[in-house]
GROMACS .gro file of C-alpha atoms in nm:
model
  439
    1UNK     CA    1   0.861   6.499  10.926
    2UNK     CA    2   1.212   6.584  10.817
    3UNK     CA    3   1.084   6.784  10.578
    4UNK     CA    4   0.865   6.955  10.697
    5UNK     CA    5   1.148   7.072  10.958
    6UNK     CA    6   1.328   7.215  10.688
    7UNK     CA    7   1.031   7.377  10.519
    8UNK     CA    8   0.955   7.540  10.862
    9UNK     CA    9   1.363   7.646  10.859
   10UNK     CA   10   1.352   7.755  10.552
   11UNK     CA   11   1.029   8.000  10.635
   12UNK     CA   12   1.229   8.133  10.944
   13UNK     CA   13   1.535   8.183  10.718
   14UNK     CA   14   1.303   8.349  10.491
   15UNK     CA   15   1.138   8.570  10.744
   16UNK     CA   16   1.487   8.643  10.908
   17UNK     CA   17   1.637   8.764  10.556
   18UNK     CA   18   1.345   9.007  10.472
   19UNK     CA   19   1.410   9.152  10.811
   20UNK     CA   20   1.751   9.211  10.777
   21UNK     CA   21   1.844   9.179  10.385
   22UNK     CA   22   1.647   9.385  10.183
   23UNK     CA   23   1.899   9.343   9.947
   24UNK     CA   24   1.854   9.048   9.844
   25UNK     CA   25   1.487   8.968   9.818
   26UNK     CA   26   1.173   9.197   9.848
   27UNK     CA   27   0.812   9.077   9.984
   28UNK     CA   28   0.731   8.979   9.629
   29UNK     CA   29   1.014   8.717   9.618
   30UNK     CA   30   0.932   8.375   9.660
   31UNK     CA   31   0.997   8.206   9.964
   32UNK     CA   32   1.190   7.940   9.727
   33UNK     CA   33   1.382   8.244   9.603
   34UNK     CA   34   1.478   8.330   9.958
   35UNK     CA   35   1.605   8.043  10.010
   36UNK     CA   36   1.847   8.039   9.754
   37UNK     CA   37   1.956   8.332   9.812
   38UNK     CA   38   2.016   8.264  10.169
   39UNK     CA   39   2.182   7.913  10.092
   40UNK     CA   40   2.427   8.120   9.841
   41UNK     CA   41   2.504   8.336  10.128
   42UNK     CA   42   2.584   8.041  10.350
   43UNK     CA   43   2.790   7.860  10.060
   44UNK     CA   44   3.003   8.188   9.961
   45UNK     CA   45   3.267   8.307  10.172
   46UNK     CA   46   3.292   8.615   9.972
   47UNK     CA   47   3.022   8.793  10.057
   48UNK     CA   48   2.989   8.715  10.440
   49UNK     CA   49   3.170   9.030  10.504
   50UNK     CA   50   2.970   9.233  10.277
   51UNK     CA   51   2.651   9.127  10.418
   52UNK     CA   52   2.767   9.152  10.722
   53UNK     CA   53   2.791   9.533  10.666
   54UNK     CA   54   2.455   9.571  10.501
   55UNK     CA   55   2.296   9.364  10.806
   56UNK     CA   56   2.460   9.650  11.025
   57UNK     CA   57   2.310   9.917  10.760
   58UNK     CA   58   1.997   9.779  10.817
   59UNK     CA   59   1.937   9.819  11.145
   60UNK     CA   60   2.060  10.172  11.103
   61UNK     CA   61   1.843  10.290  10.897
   62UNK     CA   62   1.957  10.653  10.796
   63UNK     CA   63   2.317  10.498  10.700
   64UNK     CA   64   2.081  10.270  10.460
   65UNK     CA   65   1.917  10.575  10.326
   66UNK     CA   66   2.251  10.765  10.318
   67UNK     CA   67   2.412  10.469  10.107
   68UNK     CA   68   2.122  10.493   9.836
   69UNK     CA   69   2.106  10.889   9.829
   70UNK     CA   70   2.513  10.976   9.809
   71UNK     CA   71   2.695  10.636   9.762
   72UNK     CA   72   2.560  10.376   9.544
   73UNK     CA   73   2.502  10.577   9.243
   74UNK     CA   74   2.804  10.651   9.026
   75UNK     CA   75   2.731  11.024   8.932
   76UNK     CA   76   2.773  11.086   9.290
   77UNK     CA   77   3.130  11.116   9.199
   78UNK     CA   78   3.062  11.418   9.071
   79UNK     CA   79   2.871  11.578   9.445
   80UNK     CA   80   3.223  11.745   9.554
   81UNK     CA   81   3.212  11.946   9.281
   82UNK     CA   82   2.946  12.167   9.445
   83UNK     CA   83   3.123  12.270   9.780
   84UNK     CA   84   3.427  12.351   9.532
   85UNK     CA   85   3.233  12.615   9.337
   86UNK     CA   86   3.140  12.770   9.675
   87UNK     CA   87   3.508  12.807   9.804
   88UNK     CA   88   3.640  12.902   9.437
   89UNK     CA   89   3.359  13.211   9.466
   90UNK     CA   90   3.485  13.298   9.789
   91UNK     CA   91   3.866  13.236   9.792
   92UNK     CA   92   3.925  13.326   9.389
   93UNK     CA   93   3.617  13.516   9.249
   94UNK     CA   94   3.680  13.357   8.883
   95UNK     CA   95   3.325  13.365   8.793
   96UNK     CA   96   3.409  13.095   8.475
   97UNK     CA   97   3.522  12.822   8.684
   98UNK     CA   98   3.258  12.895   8.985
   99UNK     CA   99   2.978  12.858   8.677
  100UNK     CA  100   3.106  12.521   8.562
  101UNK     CA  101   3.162  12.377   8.904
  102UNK     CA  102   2.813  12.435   9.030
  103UNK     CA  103   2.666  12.319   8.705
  104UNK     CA  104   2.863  11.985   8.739
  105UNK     CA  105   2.829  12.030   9.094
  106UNK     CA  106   2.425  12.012   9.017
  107UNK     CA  107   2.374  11.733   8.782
  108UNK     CA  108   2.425  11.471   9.044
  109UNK     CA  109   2.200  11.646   9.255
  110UNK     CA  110   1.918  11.664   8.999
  111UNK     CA  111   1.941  11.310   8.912
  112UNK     CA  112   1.910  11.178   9.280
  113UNK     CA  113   1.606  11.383   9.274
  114UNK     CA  114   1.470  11.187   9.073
  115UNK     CA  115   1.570  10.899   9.222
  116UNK     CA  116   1.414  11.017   9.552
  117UNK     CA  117   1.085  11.092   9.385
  118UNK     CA  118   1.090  10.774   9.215
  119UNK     CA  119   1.089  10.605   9.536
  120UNK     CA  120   0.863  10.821   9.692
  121UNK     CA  121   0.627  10.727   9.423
  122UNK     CA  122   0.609  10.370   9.547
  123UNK     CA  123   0.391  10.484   9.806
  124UNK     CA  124   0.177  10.750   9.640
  125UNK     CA  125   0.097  10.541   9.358
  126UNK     CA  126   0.152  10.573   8.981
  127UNK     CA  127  -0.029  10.837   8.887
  128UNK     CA  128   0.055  11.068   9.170
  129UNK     CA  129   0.354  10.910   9.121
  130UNK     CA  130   0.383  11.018   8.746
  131UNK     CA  131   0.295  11.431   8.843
  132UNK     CA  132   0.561  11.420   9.135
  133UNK     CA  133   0.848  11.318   8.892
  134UNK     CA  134   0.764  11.548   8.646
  135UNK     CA  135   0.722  11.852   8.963
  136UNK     CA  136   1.024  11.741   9.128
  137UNK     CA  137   1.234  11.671   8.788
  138UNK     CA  138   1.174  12.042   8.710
  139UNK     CA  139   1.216  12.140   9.055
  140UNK     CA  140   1.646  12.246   8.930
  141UNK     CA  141   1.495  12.466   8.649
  142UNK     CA  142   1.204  12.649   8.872
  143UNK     CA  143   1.496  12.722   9.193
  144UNK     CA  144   1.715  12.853   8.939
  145UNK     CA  145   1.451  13.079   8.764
  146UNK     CA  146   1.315  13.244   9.068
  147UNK     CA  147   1.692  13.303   9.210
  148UNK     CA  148   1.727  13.468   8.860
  149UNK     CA  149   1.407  13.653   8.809
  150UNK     CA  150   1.520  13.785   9.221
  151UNK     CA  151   1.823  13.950   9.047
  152UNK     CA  152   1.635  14.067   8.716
  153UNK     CA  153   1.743  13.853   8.502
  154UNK     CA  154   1.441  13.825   8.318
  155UNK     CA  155   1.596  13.686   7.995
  156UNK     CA  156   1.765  13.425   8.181
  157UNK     CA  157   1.467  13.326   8.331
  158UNK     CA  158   1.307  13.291   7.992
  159UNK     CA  159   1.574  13.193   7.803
  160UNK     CA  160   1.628  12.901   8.060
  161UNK     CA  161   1.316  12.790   8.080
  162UNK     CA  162   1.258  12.778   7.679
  163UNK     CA  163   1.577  12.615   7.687
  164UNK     CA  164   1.440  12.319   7.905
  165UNK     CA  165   1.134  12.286   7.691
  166UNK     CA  166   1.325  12.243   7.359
  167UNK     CA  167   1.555  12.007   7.527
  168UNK     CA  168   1.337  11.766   7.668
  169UNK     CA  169   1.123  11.700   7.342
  170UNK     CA  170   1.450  11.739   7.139
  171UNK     CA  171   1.726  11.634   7.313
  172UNK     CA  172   1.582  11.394   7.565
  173UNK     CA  173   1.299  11.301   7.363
  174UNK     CA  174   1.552  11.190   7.058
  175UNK     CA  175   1.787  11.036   7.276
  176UNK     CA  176   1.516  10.768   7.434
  177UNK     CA  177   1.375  10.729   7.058
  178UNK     CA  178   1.767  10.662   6.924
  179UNK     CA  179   1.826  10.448   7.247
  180UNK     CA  180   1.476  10.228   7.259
  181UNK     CA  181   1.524  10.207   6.887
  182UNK     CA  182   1.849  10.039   6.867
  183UNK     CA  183   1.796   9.824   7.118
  184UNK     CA  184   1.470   9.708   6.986
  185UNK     CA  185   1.556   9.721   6.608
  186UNK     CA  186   1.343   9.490   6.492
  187UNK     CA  187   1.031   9.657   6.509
  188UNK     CA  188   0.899   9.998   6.573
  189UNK     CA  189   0.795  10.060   6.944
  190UNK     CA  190   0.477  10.181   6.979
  191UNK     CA  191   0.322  10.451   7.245
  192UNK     CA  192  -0.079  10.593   7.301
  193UNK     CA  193  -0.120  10.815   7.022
  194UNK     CA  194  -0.401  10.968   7.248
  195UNK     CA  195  -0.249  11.133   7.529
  196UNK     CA  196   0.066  11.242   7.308
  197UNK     CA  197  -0.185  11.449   7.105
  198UNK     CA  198  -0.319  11.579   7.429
  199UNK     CA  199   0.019  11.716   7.526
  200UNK     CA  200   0.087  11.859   7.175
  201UNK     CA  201  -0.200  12.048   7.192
  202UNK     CA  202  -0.137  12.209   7.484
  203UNK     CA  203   0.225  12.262   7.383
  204UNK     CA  204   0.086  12.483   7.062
  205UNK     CA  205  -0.160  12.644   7.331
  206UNK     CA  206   0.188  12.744   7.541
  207UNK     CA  207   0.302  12.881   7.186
  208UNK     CA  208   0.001  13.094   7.155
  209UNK     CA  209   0.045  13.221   7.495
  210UNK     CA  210   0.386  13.326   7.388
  211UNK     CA  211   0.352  13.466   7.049
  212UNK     CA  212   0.048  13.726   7.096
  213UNK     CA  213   0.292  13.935   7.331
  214UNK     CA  214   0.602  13.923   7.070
  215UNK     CA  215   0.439  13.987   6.824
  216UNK     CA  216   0.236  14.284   6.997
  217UNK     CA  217   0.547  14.383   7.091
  218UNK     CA  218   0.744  14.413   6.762
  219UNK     CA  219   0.436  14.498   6.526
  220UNK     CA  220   0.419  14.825   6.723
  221UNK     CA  221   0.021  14.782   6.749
  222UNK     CA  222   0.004  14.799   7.182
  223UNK     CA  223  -0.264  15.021   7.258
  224UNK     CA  224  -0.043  15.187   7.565
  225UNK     CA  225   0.286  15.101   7.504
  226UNK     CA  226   0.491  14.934   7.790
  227UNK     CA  227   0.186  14.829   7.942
  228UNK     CA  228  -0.059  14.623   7.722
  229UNK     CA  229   0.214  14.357   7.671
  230UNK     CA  230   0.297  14.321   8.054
  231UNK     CA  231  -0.071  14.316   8.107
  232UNK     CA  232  -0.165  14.051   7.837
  233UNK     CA  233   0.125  13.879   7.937
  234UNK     CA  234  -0.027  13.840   8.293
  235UNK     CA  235  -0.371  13.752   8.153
  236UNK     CA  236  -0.241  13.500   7.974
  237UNK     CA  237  -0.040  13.322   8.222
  238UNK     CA  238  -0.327  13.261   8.494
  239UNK     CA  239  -0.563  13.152   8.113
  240UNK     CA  240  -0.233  12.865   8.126
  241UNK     CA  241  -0.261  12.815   8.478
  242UNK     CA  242  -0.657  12.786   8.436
  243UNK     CA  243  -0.559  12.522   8.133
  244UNK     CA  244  -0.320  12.323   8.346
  245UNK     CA  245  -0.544  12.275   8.651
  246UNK     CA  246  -0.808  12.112   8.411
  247UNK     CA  247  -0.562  11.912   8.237
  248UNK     CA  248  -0.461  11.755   8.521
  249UNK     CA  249  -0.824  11.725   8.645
  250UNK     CA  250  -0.845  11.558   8.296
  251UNK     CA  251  -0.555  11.336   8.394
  252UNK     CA  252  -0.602  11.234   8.729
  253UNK     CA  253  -1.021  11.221   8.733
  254UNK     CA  254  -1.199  11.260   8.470
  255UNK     CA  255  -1.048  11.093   8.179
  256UNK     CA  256  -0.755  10.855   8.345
  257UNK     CA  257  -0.872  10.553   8.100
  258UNK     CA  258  -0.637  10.696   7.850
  259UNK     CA  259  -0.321  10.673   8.093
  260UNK     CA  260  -0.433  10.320   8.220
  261UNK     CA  261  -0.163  10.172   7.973
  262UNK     CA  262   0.056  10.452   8.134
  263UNK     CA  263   0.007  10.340   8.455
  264UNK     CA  264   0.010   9.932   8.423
  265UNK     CA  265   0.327   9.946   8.234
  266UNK     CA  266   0.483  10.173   8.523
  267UNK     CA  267   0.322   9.936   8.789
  268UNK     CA  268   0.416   9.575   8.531
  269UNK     CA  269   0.795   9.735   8.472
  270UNK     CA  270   0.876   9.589   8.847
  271UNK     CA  271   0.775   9.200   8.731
  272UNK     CA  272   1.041   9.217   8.484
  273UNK     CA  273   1.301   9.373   8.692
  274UNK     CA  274   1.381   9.279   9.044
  275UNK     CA  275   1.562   9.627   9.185
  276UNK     CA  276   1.209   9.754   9.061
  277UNK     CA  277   1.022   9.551   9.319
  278UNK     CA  278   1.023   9.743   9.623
  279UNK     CA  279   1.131  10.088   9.752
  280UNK     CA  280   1.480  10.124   9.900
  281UNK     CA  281   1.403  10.366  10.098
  282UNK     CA  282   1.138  10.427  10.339
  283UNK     CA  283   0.833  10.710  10.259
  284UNK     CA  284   0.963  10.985  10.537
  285UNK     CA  285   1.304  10.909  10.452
  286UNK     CA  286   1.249  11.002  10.073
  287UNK     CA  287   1.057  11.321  10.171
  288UNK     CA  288   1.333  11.409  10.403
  289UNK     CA  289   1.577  11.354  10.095
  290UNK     CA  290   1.365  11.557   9.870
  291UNK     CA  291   1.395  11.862  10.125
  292UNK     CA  292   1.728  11.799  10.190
  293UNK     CA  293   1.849  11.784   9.771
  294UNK     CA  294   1.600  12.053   9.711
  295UNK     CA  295   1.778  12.337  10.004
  296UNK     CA  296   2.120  12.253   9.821
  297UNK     CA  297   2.053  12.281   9.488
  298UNK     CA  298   1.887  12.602   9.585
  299UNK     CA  299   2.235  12.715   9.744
  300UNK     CA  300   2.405  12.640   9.450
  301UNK     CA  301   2.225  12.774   9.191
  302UNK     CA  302   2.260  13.087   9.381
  303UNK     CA  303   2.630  13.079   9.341
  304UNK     CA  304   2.538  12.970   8.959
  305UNK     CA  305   2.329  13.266   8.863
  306UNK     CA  306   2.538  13.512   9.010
  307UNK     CA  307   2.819  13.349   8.798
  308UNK     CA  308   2.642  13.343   8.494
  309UNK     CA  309   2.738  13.722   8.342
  310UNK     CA  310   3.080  13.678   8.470
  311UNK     CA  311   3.112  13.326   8.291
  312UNK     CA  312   2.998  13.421   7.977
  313UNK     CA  313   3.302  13.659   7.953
  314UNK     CA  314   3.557  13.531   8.054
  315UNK     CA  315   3.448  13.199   7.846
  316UNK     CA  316   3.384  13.351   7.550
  317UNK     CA  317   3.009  13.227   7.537
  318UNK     CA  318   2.705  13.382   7.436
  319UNK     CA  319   2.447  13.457   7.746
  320UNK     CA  320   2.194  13.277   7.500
  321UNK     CA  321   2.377  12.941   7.412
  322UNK     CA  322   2.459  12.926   7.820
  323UNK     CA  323   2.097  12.977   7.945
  324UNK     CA  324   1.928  12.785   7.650
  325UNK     CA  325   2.192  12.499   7.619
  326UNK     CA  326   2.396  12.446   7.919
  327UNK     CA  327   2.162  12.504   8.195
  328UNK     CA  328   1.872  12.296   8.064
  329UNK     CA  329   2.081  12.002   7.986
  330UNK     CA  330   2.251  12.007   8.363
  331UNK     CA  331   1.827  12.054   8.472
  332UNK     CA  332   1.730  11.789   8.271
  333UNK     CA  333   1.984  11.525   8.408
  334UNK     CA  334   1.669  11.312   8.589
  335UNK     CA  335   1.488  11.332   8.299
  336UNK     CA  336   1.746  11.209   8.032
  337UNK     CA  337   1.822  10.972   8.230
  338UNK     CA  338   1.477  10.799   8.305
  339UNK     CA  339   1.321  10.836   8.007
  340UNK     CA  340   1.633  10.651   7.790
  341UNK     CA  341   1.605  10.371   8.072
  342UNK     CA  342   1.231  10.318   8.000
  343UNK     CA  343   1.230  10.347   7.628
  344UNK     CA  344   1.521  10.116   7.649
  345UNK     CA  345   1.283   9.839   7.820
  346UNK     CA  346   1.008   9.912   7.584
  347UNK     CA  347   0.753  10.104   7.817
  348UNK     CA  348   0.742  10.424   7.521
  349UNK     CA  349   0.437  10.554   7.740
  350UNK     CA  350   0.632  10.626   8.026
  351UNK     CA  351   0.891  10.812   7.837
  352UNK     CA  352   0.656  11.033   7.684
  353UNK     CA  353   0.557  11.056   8.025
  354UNK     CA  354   0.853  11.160   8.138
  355UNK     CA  355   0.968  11.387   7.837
  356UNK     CA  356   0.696  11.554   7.662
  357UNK     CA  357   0.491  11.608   8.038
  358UNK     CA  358   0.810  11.767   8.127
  359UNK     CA  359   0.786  11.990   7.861
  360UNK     CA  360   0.395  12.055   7.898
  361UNK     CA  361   0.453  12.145   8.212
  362UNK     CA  362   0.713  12.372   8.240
  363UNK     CA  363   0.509  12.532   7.943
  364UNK     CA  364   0.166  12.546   8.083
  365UNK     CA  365   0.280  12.579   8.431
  366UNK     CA  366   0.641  12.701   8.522
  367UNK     CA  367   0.667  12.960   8.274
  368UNK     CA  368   0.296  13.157   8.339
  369UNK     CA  369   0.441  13.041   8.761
  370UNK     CA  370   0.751  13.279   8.683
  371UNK     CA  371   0.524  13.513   8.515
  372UNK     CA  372   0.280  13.549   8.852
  373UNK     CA  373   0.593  13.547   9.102
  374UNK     CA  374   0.732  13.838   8.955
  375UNK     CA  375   0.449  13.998   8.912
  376UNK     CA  376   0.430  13.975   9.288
  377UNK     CA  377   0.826  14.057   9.291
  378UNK     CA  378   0.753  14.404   9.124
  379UNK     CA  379   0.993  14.265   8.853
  380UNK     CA  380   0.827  14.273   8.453
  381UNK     CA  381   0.862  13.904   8.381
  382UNK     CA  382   0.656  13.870   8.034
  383UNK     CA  383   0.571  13.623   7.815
  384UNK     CA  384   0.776  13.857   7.485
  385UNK     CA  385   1.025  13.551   7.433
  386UNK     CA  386   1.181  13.794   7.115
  387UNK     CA  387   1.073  13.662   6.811
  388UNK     CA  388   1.388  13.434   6.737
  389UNK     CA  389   1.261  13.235   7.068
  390UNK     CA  390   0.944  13.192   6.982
  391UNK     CA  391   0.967  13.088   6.608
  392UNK     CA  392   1.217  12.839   6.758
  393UNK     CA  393   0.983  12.731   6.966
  394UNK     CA  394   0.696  12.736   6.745
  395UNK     CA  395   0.900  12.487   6.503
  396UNK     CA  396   1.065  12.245   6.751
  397UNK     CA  397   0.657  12.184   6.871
  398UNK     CA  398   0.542  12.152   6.509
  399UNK     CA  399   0.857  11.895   6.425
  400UNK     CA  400   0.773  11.678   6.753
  401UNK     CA  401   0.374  11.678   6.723
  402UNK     CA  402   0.463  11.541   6.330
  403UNK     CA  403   0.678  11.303   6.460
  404UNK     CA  404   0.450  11.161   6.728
  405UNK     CA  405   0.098  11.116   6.526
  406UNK     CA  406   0.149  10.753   6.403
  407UNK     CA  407   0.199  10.681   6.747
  408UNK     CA  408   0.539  10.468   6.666
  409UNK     CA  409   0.936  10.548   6.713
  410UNK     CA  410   1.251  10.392   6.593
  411UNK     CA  411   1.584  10.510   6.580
  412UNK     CA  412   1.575  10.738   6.275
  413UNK     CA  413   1.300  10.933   6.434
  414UNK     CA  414   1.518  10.974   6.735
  415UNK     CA  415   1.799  11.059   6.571
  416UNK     CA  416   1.636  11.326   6.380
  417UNK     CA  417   1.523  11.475   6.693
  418UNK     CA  418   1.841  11.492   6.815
  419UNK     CA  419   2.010  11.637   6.475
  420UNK     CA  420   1.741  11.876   6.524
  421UNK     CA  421   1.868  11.979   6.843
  422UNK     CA  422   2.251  12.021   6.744
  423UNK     CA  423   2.084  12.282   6.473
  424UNK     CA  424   1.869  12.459   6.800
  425UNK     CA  425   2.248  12.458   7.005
  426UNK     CA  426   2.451  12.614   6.700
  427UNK     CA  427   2.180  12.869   6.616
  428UNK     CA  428   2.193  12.980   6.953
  429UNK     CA  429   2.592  12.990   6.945
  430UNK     CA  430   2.571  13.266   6.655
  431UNK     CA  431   2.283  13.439   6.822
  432UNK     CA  432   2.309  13.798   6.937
  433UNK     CA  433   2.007  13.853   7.237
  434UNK     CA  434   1.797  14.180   7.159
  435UNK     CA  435   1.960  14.541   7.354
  436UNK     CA  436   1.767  14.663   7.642
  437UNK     CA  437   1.646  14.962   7.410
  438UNK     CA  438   1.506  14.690   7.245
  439UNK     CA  439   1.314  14.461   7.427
   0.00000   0.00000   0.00000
């Protein structure tokens, strides 16, 4: 009878902690677990006052929310930085420290969005899940391309947007190979070959879409010159859009067997970690996140592009090695970050999830996006990338689709990915962009 009585305590000890302590256990702890948990709570002195303080959290819940978003994570260190660049523009004007400010000021923001879509995607579901990382994660890139391609920027719209390509399946891309690999150096991790050679193809499809115009362009053959290029250009964005829309029909309908690995490793990566178990936030309070991260990195990366001509001056830096390099890498921040963390436990799907659908889609979708909006801008955003672009382009693609069709990585493969990329970055250091006159 005794107990029983304690079983019965225990389960209202239980019951009272998942109320209250999210913290410490989630619904798929064990009551057992709970217990312990609880018991250590009792037992410690040292952590009466802290849970204290997250009881109180708790039944506030935006202070909860507000402690995941902007306090818990380390790189939030780096949020003042934003409101910084803002009063630098307005009090000195120096456009060199403005730039770097809002691009450090940014990289925080774009990795707690995607934290925030991560956790949104415990209630959507994997693979809904899966496309709302990879929108949201290139959500930086497609805010600071239309506030560019607004000011007429074209090249920096292009030149960023390449830039993000080449650094995900480089830069990113080598980095979770390198990472995954030395952690796991005892074998070679393995990945489905099948939907990596999906997105390769449709990388070389983005390729095509981007050569016929430069080389139209610089072969002199346009049958009414000015125009045929713009116009192809257009035709061939809403052909990627057309492409896109069917690959993800092909994803999400009519062929998902081939990301069911995809999608029980994402859903089996909680079992082995506990802070994977359940959201930390609630659904409304992640969309409201997503708004709210998504209006400020839009006010900042006003401030940025307006910097950007004014930075490359007075820091001595070529407007190609800023738009191609810098800004990419500060866009890519959520990315780098998840896809080293999953390759890192092993679950190689999910970072060619993360890394090369990053890539596809800013290739099949944001850049023939950009295209369309400035069509409807009155602004004559093409698909011309100049032919130094392209042909880097062209090879980074052909490098990555060799390195993925065994379907394997270790760290030699990741680190020539990333020795790759350090050639990409110093090429664009020494390169001279094309006149006006010329392009």
């Amino acid at each position: 009878m005794g107990s029983v009585e304690i079983i019965s305590a225990g389960e209202k000890v239980d019951l009272d902690s998942d109320e209250e302590l999210p913290f410490c256990s989630s619904h798929a702890t064990s009551k057992v677990q709970s217990m312990d948990c609880e018991t250590s709570r009792i037992t410690s002195p040292r952590h009466h006052s802290h849970s204290w303080v997250l009881r109180k959290m708790q039944h506030i819940s935006p202070l909860r929310s507000i402690y995941f978003i902007l306090i818990k994570a380390k790189i939030n260190m780096l949020l003042p930085f934003g409101p910084l660049a803002i009063l630098l523009h307005y009090l000195t004007g120096k456009h060199g420290w403005v730039f770097l400010f809002s691009l450090v000021g940014i990289t925080p923001l774009a990795e707690r969005l995607g934290y925030a879509t991560e956790q949104l995607a415990f209630y959507t579901g994997s693979t809904v899940g899966g496309l709302l990382n990879a929108t949201f994660g290139n959500a930086t890139e497609m805010i600071i391309s239309i506030y560019a391609l607004k000011n007429g920027m074209i090249r920096v719209v292009q030149q960023s947007l390449l830039g993000s390509v080449l650094s995900n399946m480089l830069l990113v891309l080598g980095c979770a190979f390198f990472c995954g690999g030395i952690v796991h150096s005892q074998k070679d991790q393995e990945f489905n070959k099948a939907t990596a050679l999906v997105n390769s193809g449709l990388l070389l499809m983005a390729v095509m879409g981007l050569l016929f115009p430069a080389v139209l362009h610089f072969t002199h053959t346009e049958l009414h010159s000015g125009k045929s290029e713009l116009a192809l250009s257009r035709f061939s964005s809403c052909i990627m859009l057309v492409a896109y829309a069917s690959y993800l029909f092909f994803q999400l309908r009519s062929h998902r067997s081939l990301y069911d690995a995809i999608d029980s490793e994402r859903d089996n990566s909680s079992e082995d970690y506990n802070e994977n178990e359940a959201p930390e936030i609630t659904q409304w309070e992640a969309i409201g996140w997503l708004a709210i991260l998504t209006l400020w990195i839009s006010i900042l990366s006003g401030y940025l592009v307006d910097a950007i001509q004014g930075a490359s001056d007075s820091l001595n830096l070529p407007m190609a090695f800023i738009s191609v390099i810098l800004l990419p890498i500060v866009g890519n921040a959520a990315e780098h970050a998840s896809a080293i963390m999953f390759a890192m436990k092993d679950k190689l799907d999910i970072t060619l999830g993360v890394a090369i659908g990053s890539s596809t889609q800013i290739s099949m979708f944001v850049i023939p996006f950009c295209v369309v909006v400035g069509w409807f801008m009155g602004q004559r955003m093409d698909l011309n990338f100049q032919l130094f672009e392209t042909a880097t382009l062209f090879i980074t693609v052909l490098v990555v689709a060799f390195m993925l069709q065994e379907g394997t990585s270790n760290y030699f493969k990741g680190l020539m990915l990333i020795l790759c990329y350090l050639i990409v970055a110093a090429s664009f250091f020494v390169h001279v962009d094309p006149s006006n006159d010329d392009s």
